[in-house]
Amino acid sequence: MLRPLQQHPHFAACLRAGGREVVETGDGSMLLRRFAGVRIGLISRGSSAMLNAPTPKRCLRIFNADYPMDAALGDHGFTRLRPPVEVAEWDIAKAGAGLRSGMRKTWRHALDHASVTGVKVAVTAMPADTNHWLLQAELAQSRRRGYRSLPLWLVLAWASLHPDDAVIIEARLRGACIAGMIFLRHGDVVTYHIAHGTEDSHRLDAHRLMLWRAVEHFAPRGVLRMDLGTLDRSAHEGLARFKTGTGAHVRKLGGSWITVPGLAWVKRRGLPAKEKAPLR
């Protein structure tokens, strides 16, 4: 089974290394946290088999579904928090001419252009170094733009615990580093984590060349799919075009859902979840 990053044993091991409490669910894992005195169980990119996972008493649950399962979630007492988002998944099992032919023509031509610009690309194991320029660039950008990606400590734990499965790809022009990407492998899938670059890197299409080098690196090593992450066509149209231009398959996840202790019991009884009990 091609597990998403958040449900692979590597991810659970990194969470535990960071001092987080993780509960095995049989088909994956649940992260347990406490906010303002409330215990929360979070399942990210969960499958339907995880709906029956044992949950500690008096624990609010949040379920981010890996695919649409609205009826099953409703039957288990969940209420939707956020609508589904899209994710781009690239089948890279057959790297080479066949994979290139599935690219959009403009994407393929830009890749050809990058190949003759003099940009050199290197693939190396990611060091577990907080001060690595690519990690610091991501940290600064996330603070500036107000978004969240995987926490730095978790990515460093991945590099430390699973050194063969954390890879940095860097592009250089005349010896100077102009761009970089980080990839995290989990079984037969590799996830494109972050990327940063200079104006030169965008002008020379270095990111396309780095992504293609990643395919050439991982496909011969048994990786079947590259997870290019979620798509936000309204806020980041250019990035969405970059991902889908590869020929990656786009599919909807199942949205975010929440349930509180006792709500599942109420729903099974067929009572309206918002109906107040009569005064006595």
PDB file of C-alpha atoms in Angstrom:
ATOM      1  CA  MET A   1       0.000   0.000   0.000  1.00  0.00           C
ATOM      2  CA  LEU A   2       1.286   3.469  -0.887  1.00  0.00           C
ATOM      3  CA  ARG A   3       1.021   5.273   2.437  1.00  0.00           C
ATOM      4  CA  PRO A   4       0.963   9.079   2.660  1.00  0.00           C
ATOM      5  CA  LEU A   5       3.849  10.622   4.565  1.00  0.00           C
ATOM      6  CA  GLN A   6       1.756  11.312   7.688  1.00  0.00           C
ATOM      7  CA  GLN A   7       0.763   7.636   8.031  1.00  0.00           C
ATOM      8  CA  HIS A   8       4.143   6.014   7.435  1.00  0.00           C
ATOM      9  CA  PRO A   9       6.110   4.539  10.370  1.00  0.00           C
ATOM     10  CA  HIS A  10       8.932   7.014   9.627  1.00  0.00           C
ATOM     11  CA  PHE A  11       6.600   9.881  10.516  1.00  0.00           C
ATOM     12  CA  ALA A  12       5.489   8.278  13.790  1.00  0.00           C
ATOM     13  CA  ALA A  13       9.110   7.598  14.733  1.00  0.00           C
ATOM     14  CA  CYS A  14      10.034  11.257  14.143  1.00  0.00           C
ATOM     15  CA  LEU A  15       7.086  12.446  16.242  1.00  0.00           C
ATOM     16  CA  ARG A  16       8.187  10.229  19.124  1.00  0.00           C
ATOM     17  CA  ALA A  17      11.762  11.452  18.767  1.00  0.00           C
ATOM     18  CA  GLY A  18      10.373  14.967  19.260  1.00  0.00           C
ATOM     19  CA  GLY A  19       8.668  13.931  22.487  1.00  0.00           C
ATOM     20  CA  ARG A  20       5.161  13.678  21.024  1.00  0.00           C
ATOM     21  CA  GLU A  21       2.637  11.066  22.122  1.00  0.00           C
ATOM     22  CA  VAL A  22       1.609   8.768  19.275  1.00  0.00           C
ATOM     23  CA  VAL A  23      -0.975   5.967  19.339  1.00  0.00           C
ATOM     24  CA  GLU A  24      -0.872   3.156  16.784  1.00  0.00           C
ATOM     25  CA  THR A  25      -4.224   2.613  15.070  1.00  0.00           C
ATOM     26  CA  GLY A  26      -3.501  -0.637  13.245  1.00  0.00           C
ATOM     27  CA  ASP A  27      -3.558   1.063   9.848  1.00  0.00           C
ATOM     28  CA  GLY A  28      -1.473   4.086  10.851  1.00  0.00           C
ATOM     29  CA  SER A  29      -1.089   6.397  13.812  1.00  0.00           C
ATOM     30  CA  MET A  30      -2.791   9.161  15.787  1.00  0.00           C
ATOM     31  CA  LEU A  31      -1.023  12.136  17.333  1.00  0.00           C
ATOM     32  CA  LEU A  32      -2.260  13.068  20.809  1.00  0.00           C
ATOM     33  CA  ARG A  33      -1.932  16.684  21.923  1.00  0.00           C
ATOM     34  CA  ARG A  34      -3.393  18.898  24.620  1.00  0.00           C
ATOM     35  CA  PHE A  35      -4.564  22.482  24.024  1.00  0.00           C
ATOM     36  CA  ALA A  36      -6.068  24.648  26.779  1.00  0.00           C
ATOM     37  CA  GLY A  37      -6.668  21.552  28.860  1.00  0.00           C
ATOM     38  CA  VAL A  38      -8.477  19.717  26.063  1.00  0.00           C
ATOM     39  CA  ARG A  39      -7.040  16.453  24.803  1.00  0.00           C
ATOM     40  CA  ILE A  40      -7.060  16.141  21.015  1.00  0.00           C
ATOM     41  CA  GLY A  41      -6.406  13.116  18.837  1.00  0.00           C
ATOM     42  CA  LEU A  42      -5.280  14.065  15.315  1.00  0.00           C
ATOM     43  CA  ILE A  43      -5.292  11.639  12.401  1.00  0.00           C
ATOM     44  CA  SER A  44      -3.730  13.129   9.268  1.00  0.00           C
ATOM     45  CA  ARG A  45      -4.381  11.674   5.798  1.00  0.00           C
ATOM     46  CA  GLY A  46      -6.316   8.860   7.455  1.00  0.00           C
ATOM     47  CA  SER A  47      -8.034   5.934   5.749  1.00  0.00           C
ATOM     48  CA  SER A  48     -11.515   4.592   6.481  1.00  0.00           C
ATOM     49  CA  ALA A  49      -9.947   1.688   8.368  1.00  0.00           C
ATOM     50  CA  MET A  50      -8.804   4.205  10.989  1.00  0.00           C
ATOM     51  CA  LEU A  51     -12.300   5.399  11.864  1.00  0.00           C
ATOM     52  CA  ASN A  52     -12.661   2.627  14.424  1.00  0.00           C
ATOM     53  CA  ALA A  53      -9.295   3.301  16.030  1.00  0.00           C
ATOM     54  CA  PRO A  54      -9.432   3.186  19.857  1.00  0.00           C
ATOM     55  CA  THR A  55      -9.415   6.724  21.252  1.00  0.00           C
ATOM     56  CA  PRO A  56      -8.608   7.767  24.830  1.00  0.00           C
ATOM     57  CA  LYS A  57     -11.636   8.781  26.888  1.00  0.00           C
ATOM     58  CA  ARG A  58     -12.730  12.435  26.864  1.00  0.00           C
ATOM     59  CA  CYS A  59     -10.682  13.078  23.740  1.00  0.00           C
ATOM     60  CA  LEU A  60     -11.789  15.385  20.935  1.00  0.00           C
ATOM     61  CA  ARG A  61     -10.880  13.899  17.545  1.00  0.00           C
ATOM     62  CA  ILE A  62      -9.834  15.605  14.311  1.00  0.00           C
ATOM     63  CA  PHE A  63      -9.726  13.445  11.194  1.00  0.00           C
ATOM     64  CA  ASN A  64      -8.080  14.676   7.986  1.00  0.00           C
ATOM     65  CA  ALA A  65      -9.274  12.154   5.426  1.00  0.00           C
ATOM     66  CA  ASP A  66      -7.008  10.900   2.646  1.00  0.00           C
ATOM     67  CA  TYR A  67      -9.970  10.508   0.285  1.00  0.00           C
ATOM     68  CA  PRO A  68     -13.723  11.287   0.324  1.00  0.00           C
ATOM     69  CA  MET A  69     -15.584   9.209   2.923  1.00  0.00           C
ATOM     70  CA  ASP A  70     -18.307  11.621   4.008  1.00  0.00           C
ATOM     71  CA  ALA A  71     -20.977   9.030   4.811  1.00  0.00           C
ATOM     72  CA  ALA A  72     -18.634   6.905   6.918  1.00  0.00           C
ATOM     73  CA  LEU A  73     -17.353   9.943   8.821  1.00  0.00           C
ATOM     74  CA  GLY A  74     -20.895  11.097   9.488  1.00  0.00           C
ATOM     75  CA  ASP A  75     -21.853   7.660  10.751  1.00  0.00           C
ATOM     76  CA  HIS A  76     -18.952   7.846  13.202  1.00  0.00           C
ATOM     77  CA  GLY A  77     -20.124  11.161  14.635  1.00  0.00           C
ATOM     78  CA  PHE A  78     -17.827  13.504  12.730  1.00  0.00           C
ATOM     79  CA  THR A  79     -18.806  16.984  11.513  1.00  0.00           C
ATOM     80  CA  ARG A  80     -16.964  18.698   8.674  1.00  0.00           C
ATOM     81  CA  LEU A  81     -14.463  21.393   9.634  1.00  0.00           C
ATOM     82  CA  ARG A  82     -12.925  22.214   6.245  1.00  0.00           C
ATOM     83  CA  PRO A  83     -13.730  21.209   2.667  1.00  0.00           C
ATOM     84  CA  PRO A  84     -11.443  18.885   0.699  1.00  0.00           C
ATOM     85  CA  VAL A  85      -8.280  20.148  -0.948  1.00  0.00           C
ATOM     86  CA  GLU A  86      -6.552  18.733  -4.019  1.00  0.00           C
ATOM     87  CA  VAL A  87      -3.243  16.922  -4.108  1.00  0.00           C
ATOM     88  CA  ALA A  88      -0.931  16.238  -7.069  1.00  0.00           C
ATOM     89  CA  GLU A  89       0.517  12.712  -7.282  1.00  0.00           C
ATOM     90  CA  TRP A  90       3.046  11.828  -9.982  1.00  0.00           C
ATOM     91  CA  ASP A  91       3.514   8.199 -11.034  1.00  0.00           C
ATOM     92  CA  ILE A  92       7.277   8.014 -11.615  1.00  0.00           C
ATOM     93  CA  ALA A  93       7.657   4.244 -11.853  1.00  0.00           C
ATOM     94  CA  LYS A  94       8.571   4.489 -15.544  1.00  0.00           C
ATOM     95  CA  ALA A  95      11.083   7.326 -15.643  1.00  0.00           C
ATOM     96  CA  GLY A  96      12.390   8.220 -19.068  1.00  0.00           C
ATOM     97  CA  ALA A  97      10.863   9.082 -22.422  1.00  0.00           C
ATOM     98  CA  GLY A  98       7.459   7.735 -21.445  1.00  0.00           C
ATOM     99  CA  LEU A  99       7.257   9.969 -18.392  1.00  0.00           C
ATOM    100  CA  ARG A 100       8.434  13.020 -20.321  1.00  0.00           C
ATOM    101  CA  SER A 101       5.746  12.479 -22.932  1.00  0.00           C
ATOM    102  CA  GLY A 102       3.087  12.918 -20.240  1.00  0.00           C
ATOM    103  CA  MET A 103       4.294  16.424 -19.424  1.00  0.00           C
ATOM    104  CA  ARG A 104       2.622  19.505 -20.818  1.00  0.00           C
ATOM    105  CA  LYS A 105       4.505  20.727 -23.855  1.00  0.00           C
ATOM    106  CA  THR A 106       5.488  24.013 -22.186  1.00  0.00           C
ATOM    107  CA  TRP A 107       6.787  22.136 -19.108  1.00  0.00           C
ATOM    108  CA  ARG A 108       8.821  19.730 -21.249  1.00  0.00           C
ATOM    109  CA  HIS A 109      10.290  22.555 -23.346  1.00  0.00           C
ATOM    110  CA  ALA A 110      11.242  24.479 -20.178  1.00  0.00           C
ATOM    111  CA  LEU A 111      12.972  21.336 -18.885  1.00  0.00           C
ATOM    112  CA  ASP A 112      14.885  21.032 -22.159  1.00  0.00           C
ATOM    113  CA  HIS A 113      15.873  24.689 -21.818  1.00  0.00           C
ATOM    114  CA  ALA A 114      17.142  24.159 -18.269  1.00  0.00           C
ATOM    115  CA  SER A 115      19.287  21.253 -19.440  1.00  0.00           C
ATOM    116  CA  VAL A 116      21.414  23.490 -21.683  1.00  0.00           C
ATOM    117  CA  THR A 117      21.808  26.559 -19.449  1.00  0.00           C
ATOM    118  CA  GLY A 118      24.925  25.367 -17.669  1.00  0.00           C
ATOM    119  CA  VAL A 119      23.076  24.705 -14.401  1.00  0.00           C
ATOM    120  CA  LYS A 120      24.593  21.741 -12.548  1.00  0.00           C
ATOM    121  CA  VAL A 121      22.450  19.640 -10.205  1.00  0.00           C
ATOM    122  CA  ALA A 122      23.726  17.538  -7.302  1.00  0.00           C
ATOM    123  CA  VAL A 123      21.834  14.985  -5.197  1.00  0.00           C
ATOM    124  CA  THR A 124      23.057  14.511  -1.615  1.00  0.00           C
ATOM    125  CA  ALA A 125      21.837  13.170   1.704  1.00  0.00           C
ATOM    126  CA  MET A 126      20.262  15.883   3.799  1.00  0.00           C
ATOM    127  CA  PRO A 127      22.368  16.766   6.847  1.00  0.00           C
ATOM    128  CA  ALA A 128      20.619  17.014  10.216  1.00  0.00           C
ATOM    129  CA  ASP A 129      21.799  20.615  10.465  1.00  0.00           C
ATOM    130  CA  THR A 130      19.482  23.359  11.706  1.00  0.00           C
ATOM    131  CA  ASN A 131      21.637  25.986  10.007  1.00  0.00           C
ATOM    132  CA  HIS A 132      21.451  24.526   6.517  1.00  0.00           C
ATOM    133  CA  TRP A 133      20.606  27.402   4.175  1.00  0.00           C
ATOM    134  CA  LEU A 134      17.536  25.686   2.702  1.00  0.00           C
ATOM    135  CA  LEU A 135      15.956  24.983   6.088  1.00  0.00           C
ATOM    136  CA  GLN A 136      16.634  28.533   7.251  1.00  0.00           C
ATOM    137  CA  ALA A 137      15.145  29.939   4.035  1.00  0.00           C
ATOM    138  CA  GLU A 138      11.965  27.922   4.598  1.00  0.00           C
ATOM    139  CA  LEU A 139      11.767  29.003   8.246  1.00  0.00           C
ATOM    140  CA  ALA A 140      12.115  32.682   7.319  1.00  0.00           C
ATOM    141  CA  GLN A 141       9.560  32.463   4.507  1.00  0.00           C
ATOM    142  CA  SER A 142       6.965  30.633   6.621  1.00  0.00           C
ATOM    143  CA  ARG A 143       7.236  33.331   9.292  1.00  0.00           C
ATOM    144  CA  ARG A 144       7.007  36.097   6.713  1.00  0.00           C
ATOM    145  CA  ARG A 145       3.992  34.658   4.893  1.00  0.00           C
ATOM    146  CA  GLY A 146       2.272  33.166   7.933  1.00  0.00           C
ATOM    147  CA  TYR A 147       1.920  29.563   6.799  1.00  0.00           C
ATOM    148  CA  ARG A 148       2.896  26.250   8.358  1.00  0.00           C
ATOM    149  CA  SER A 149       4.837  23.372   6.867  1.00  0.00           C
ATOM    150  CA  LEU A 150       6.332  20.379   8.638  1.00  0.00           C
ATOM    151  CA  PRO A 151       8.111  21.666  11.750  1.00  0.00           C
ATOM    152  CA  LEU A 152      11.866  22.039  11.460  1.00  0.00           C
ATOM    153  CA  TRP A 153      12.537  19.620  14.323  1.00  0.00           C
ATOM    154  CA  LEU A 154      10.556  16.885  12.546  1.00  0.00           C
ATOM    155  CA  VAL A 155      12.465  17.287   9.277  1.00  0.00           C
ATOM    156  CA  LEU A 156      15.755  17.174  11.186  1.00  0.00           C
ATOM    157  CA  ALA A 157      14.580  14.035  12.988  1.00  0.00           C
ATOM    158  CA  TRP A 158      13.815  12.469   9.599  1.00  0.00           C
ATOM    159  CA  ALA A 159      17.350  13.208   8.397  1.00  0.00           C
ATOM    160  CA  SER A 160      18.815  11.829  11.622  1.00  0.00           C
ATOM    161  CA  LEU A 161      16.691   8.679  11.990  1.00  0.00           C
ATOM    162  CA  HIS A 162      16.298   7.859   8.281  1.00  0.00           C
ATOM    163  CA  PRO A 163      19.381   9.335   6.559  1.00  0.00           C
ATOM    164  CA  ASP A 164      18.870   7.364   3.343  1.00  0.00           C
ATOM    165  CA  ASP A 165      15.344   8.754   2.995  1.00  0.00           C
ATOM    166  CA  ALA A 166      16.025  12.502   3.316  1.00  0.00           C
ATOM    167  CA  VAL A 167      17.539  14.034   0.185  1.00  0.00           C
ATOM    168  CA  ILE A 168      18.595  17.539  -0.826  1.00  0.00           C
ATOM    169  CA  ILE A 169      18.907  18.472  -4.486  1.00  0.00           C
ATOM    170  CA  GLU A 170      20.816  21.665  -5.220  1.00  0.00           C
ATOM    171  CA  ALA A 171      21.299  23.610  -8.445  1.00  0.00           C
ATOM    172  CA  ARG A 172      24.494  25.563  -9.044  1.00  0.00           C
ATOM    173  CA  LEU A 173      25.476  28.097 -11.676  1.00  0.00           C
ATOM    174  CA  ARG A 174      29.192  28.738 -12.130  1.00  0.00           C
ATOM    175  CA  GLY A 175      29.763  27.199  -8.694  1.00  0.00           C
ATOM    176  CA  ALA A 176      27.200  29.318  -6.832  1.00  0.00           C
ATOM    177  CA  CYS A 177      24.115  27.639  -5.328  1.00  0.00           C
ATOM    178  CA  ILE A 178      20.974  29.173  -6.857  1.00  0.00           C
ATOM    179  CA  ALA A 179      18.237  26.755  -5.709  1.00  0.00           C
ATOM    180  CA  GLY A 180      17.463  23.711  -3.622  1.00  0.00           C
ATOM    181  CA  MET A 181      14.754  21.146  -2.913  1.00  0.00           C
ATOM    182  CA  ILE A 182      14.164  18.652  -0.085  1.00  0.00           C
ATOM    183  CA  PHE A 183      12.519  15.262  -0.608  1.00  0.00           C
ATOM    184  CA  LEU A 184      11.419  12.806   2.083  1.00  0.00           C
ATOM    185  CA  ARG A 185      11.024   9.171   1.116  1.00  0.00           C
ATOM    186  CA  HIS A 186       8.516   6.920   2.877  1.00  0.00           C
ATOM    187  CA  GLY A 187       8.393   3.427   1.475  1.00  0.00           C
ATOM    188  CA  ASP A 188       7.378   3.402  -2.190  1.00  0.00           C
ATOM    189  CA  VAL A 189       6.472   7.108  -2.127  1.00  0.00           C
ATOM    190  CA  VAL A 190       8.616  10.235  -1.953  1.00  0.00           C
ATOM    191  CA  THR A 191       7.207  13.595  -0.881  1.00  0.00           C
ATOM    192  CA  TYR A 192       8.406  16.892  -2.314  1.00  0.00           C
ATOM    193  CA  HIS A 193       8.792  18.909   0.874  1.00  0.00           C
ATOM    194  CA  ILE A 194      10.153  22.401   0.151  1.00  0.00           C
ATOM    195  CA  ALA A 195      11.999  24.380  -2.508  1.00  0.00           C
ATOM    196  CA  HIS A 196      13.678  27.779  -2.634  1.00  0.00           C
ATOM    197  CA  GLY A 197      15.639  29.628  -5.277  1.00  0.00           C
ATOM    198  CA  THR A 198      17.030  32.908  -6.545  1.00  0.00           C
ATOM    199  CA  GLU A 199      15.800  34.965  -9.488  1.00  0.00           C
ATOM    200  CA  ASP A 200      18.433  33.206 -11.612  1.00  0.00           C
ATOM    201  CA  SER A 201      16.952  29.827 -10.731  1.00  0.00           C
ATOM    202  CA  HIS A 202      13.511  30.861 -11.981  1.00  0.00           C
ATOM    203  CA  ARG A 203      14.905  32.460 -15.125  1.00  0.00           C
ATOM    204  CA  LEU A 204      16.853  29.303 -15.942  1.00  0.00           C
ATOM    205  CA  ASP A 205      14.056  26.861 -14.984  1.00  0.00           C
ATOM    206  CA  ALA A 206      16.323  25.228 -12.419  1.00  0.00           C
ATOM    207  CA  HIS A 207      13.398  23.908 -10.370  1.00  0.00           C
ATOM    208  CA  ARG A 208      12.190  21.795 -13.273  1.00  0.00           C
ATOM    209  CA  LEU A 209      15.669  20.383 -13.737  1.00  0.00           C
ATOM    210  CA  MET A 210      15.958  19.582 -10.010  1.00  0.00           C
ATOM    211  CA  LEU A 211      12.558  17.878  -9.978  1.00  0.00           C
ATOM    212  CA  TRP A 212      13.543  15.761 -12.966  1.00  0.00           C
ATOM    213  CA  ARG A 213      16.839  14.822 -11.282  1.00  0.00           C
ATOM    214  CA  ALA A 214      14.786  13.735  -8.265  1.00  0.00           C
ATOM    215  CA  VAL A 215      12.763  11.424 -10.517  1.00  0.00           C
ATOM    216  CA  GLU A 216      15.968  10.000 -12.009  1.00  0.00           C
ATOM    217  CA  HIS A 217      17.319   9.439  -8.491  1.00  0.00           C
ATOM    218  CA  PHE A 218      14.273   7.831  -6.858  1.00  0.00           C
ATOM    219  CA  ALA A 219      12.644   5.813  -9.666  1.00  0.00           C
ATOM    220  CA  PRO A 220      15.535   3.325 -10.059  1.00  0.00           C
ATOM    221  CA  ARG A 221      15.462   2.869  -6.272  1.00  0.00           C
ATOM    222  CA  GLY A 222      11.926   1.492  -6.287  1.00  0.00           C
ATOM    223  CA  VAL A 223       9.873   4.636  -5.674  1.00  0.00           C
ATOM    224  CA  LEU A 224       6.542   4.448  -7.485  1.00  0.00           C
ATOM    225  CA  ARG A 225       4.963   7.812  -6.719  1.00  0.00           C
ATOM    226  CA  MET A 226       6.053  11.378  -6.013  1.00  0.00           C
ATOM    227  CA  ASP A 227       3.661  13.353  -3.806  1.00  0.00           C
ATOM    228  CA  LEU A 228       3.902  16.953  -5.017  1.00  0.00           C
ATOM    229  CA  GLY A 229       1.671  18.258  -2.232  1.00  0.00           C
ATOM    230  CA  THR A 230      -1.592  20.154  -2.183  1.00  0.00           C
ATOM    231  CA  LEU A 231      -2.756  22.624  -4.827  1.00  0.00           C
ATOM    232  CA  ASP A 232      -4.036  26.131  -4.157  1.00  0.00           C
ATOM    233  CA  ARG A 233      -5.076  27.347  -7.575  1.00  0.00           C
ATOM    234  CA  SER A 234      -6.412  30.682  -6.308  1.00  0.00           C
ATOM    235  CA  ALA A 235      -3.573  31.813  -4.041  1.00  0.00           C
ATOM    236  CA  HIS A 236      -0.655  30.073  -5.771  1.00  0.00           C
ATOM    237  CA  GLU A 237      -1.684  29.553  -9.375  1.00  0.00           C
ATOM    238  CA  GLY A 238       1.906  29.474 -10.667  1.00  0.00           C
ATOM    239  CA  LEU A 239       2.954  26.757  -8.234  1.00  0.00           C
ATOM    240  CA  ALA A 240      -0.165  24.735  -9.090  1.00  0.00           C
ATOM    241  CA  ARG A 241       0.721  24.943 -12.804  1.00  0.00           C
ATOM    242  CA  PHE A 242       4.278  23.879 -12.009  1.00  0.00           C
ATOM    243  CA  LYS A 243       3.017  20.739 -10.243  1.00  0.00           C
ATOM    244  CA  THR A 244       0.296  19.764 -12.696  1.00  0.00           C
ATOM    245  CA  GLY A 245       2.521  20.474 -15.709  1.00  0.00           C
ATOM    246  CA  THR A 246       4.503  17.355 -14.879  1.00  0.00           C
ATOM    247  CA  GLY A 247       1.529  15.222 -15.839  1.00  0.00           C
ATOM    248  CA  ALA A 248       0.787  14.388 -12.222  1.00  0.00           C
ATOM    249  CA  HIS A 249      -2.657  13.050 -11.354  1.00  0.00           C
ATOM    250  CA  VAL A 250      -4.814  15.473  -9.360  1.00  0.00           C
ATOM    251  CA  ARG A 251      -7.290  14.093  -6.852  1.00  0.00           C
ATOM    252  CA  LYS A 252      -9.363  15.380  -3.962  1.00  0.00           C
ATOM    253  CA  LEU A 253      -8.624  14.474  -0.379  1.00  0.00           C
ATOM    254  CA  GLY A 254     -11.508  13.994   2.055  1.00  0.00           C
ATOM    255  CA  GLY A 255     -11.534  17.237   4.030  1.00  0.00           C
ATOM    256  CA  SER A 256     -11.079  17.856   7.757  1.00  0.00           C
ATOM    257  CA  TRP A 257     -13.616  16.555  10.269  1.00  0.00           C
ATOM    258  CA  ILE A 258     -14.137  16.827  14.021  1.00  0.00           C
ATOM    259  CA  THR A 259     -16.047  14.974  16.684  1.00  0.00           C
ATOM    260  CA  VAL A 260     -16.321  15.461  20.416  1.00  0.00           C
ATOM    261  CA  PRO A 261     -16.900  12.831  23.120  1.00  0.00           C
ATOM    262  CA  GLY A 262     -20.492  11.596  23.038  1.00  0.00           C
ATOM    263  CA  LEU A 263     -21.367  13.057  19.636  1.00  0.00           C
ATOM    264  CA  ALA A 264     -21.008   9.720  17.848  1.00  0.00           C
ATOM    265  CA  TRP A 265     -23.444   8.168  20.354  1.00  0.00           C
ATOM    266  CA  VAL A 266     -25.946  10.989  19.757  1.00  0.00           C
ATOM    267  CA  LYS A 267     -25.744  10.558  15.992  1.00  0.00           C
ATOM    268  CA  ARG A 268     -26.191   6.807  16.218  1.00  0.00           C
ATOM    269  CA  ARG A 269     -29.382   7.427  18.227  1.00  0.00           C
ATOM    270  CA  GLY A 270     -30.626   9.528  15.329  1.00  0.00           C
ATOM    271  CA  LEU A 271     -30.970  12.732  17.364  1.00  0.00           C
ATOM    272  CA  PRO A 272     -30.077  16.143  15.905  1.00  0.00           C
ATOM    273  CA  ALA A 273     -26.538  16.963  17.059  1.00  0.00           C
ATOM    274  CA  LYS A 274     -27.491  20.560  17.941  1.00  0.00           C
ATOM    275  CA  GLU A 275     -30.758  19.742  19.741  1.00  0.00           C
ATOM    276  CA  LYS A 276     -30.665  20.733  23.384  1.00  0.00           C
ATOM    277  CA  ALA A 277     -31.893  18.367  26.049  1.00  0.00           C
ATOM    278  CA  PRO A 278     -35.177  19.457  27.675  1.00  0.00           C
ATOM    279  CA  LEU A 279     -34.956  21.164  31.038  1.00  0.00           C
ATOM    280  CA  ARG A 280     -35.878  19.012  34.042  1.00  0.00           C
TER     281      ARG A 280
END
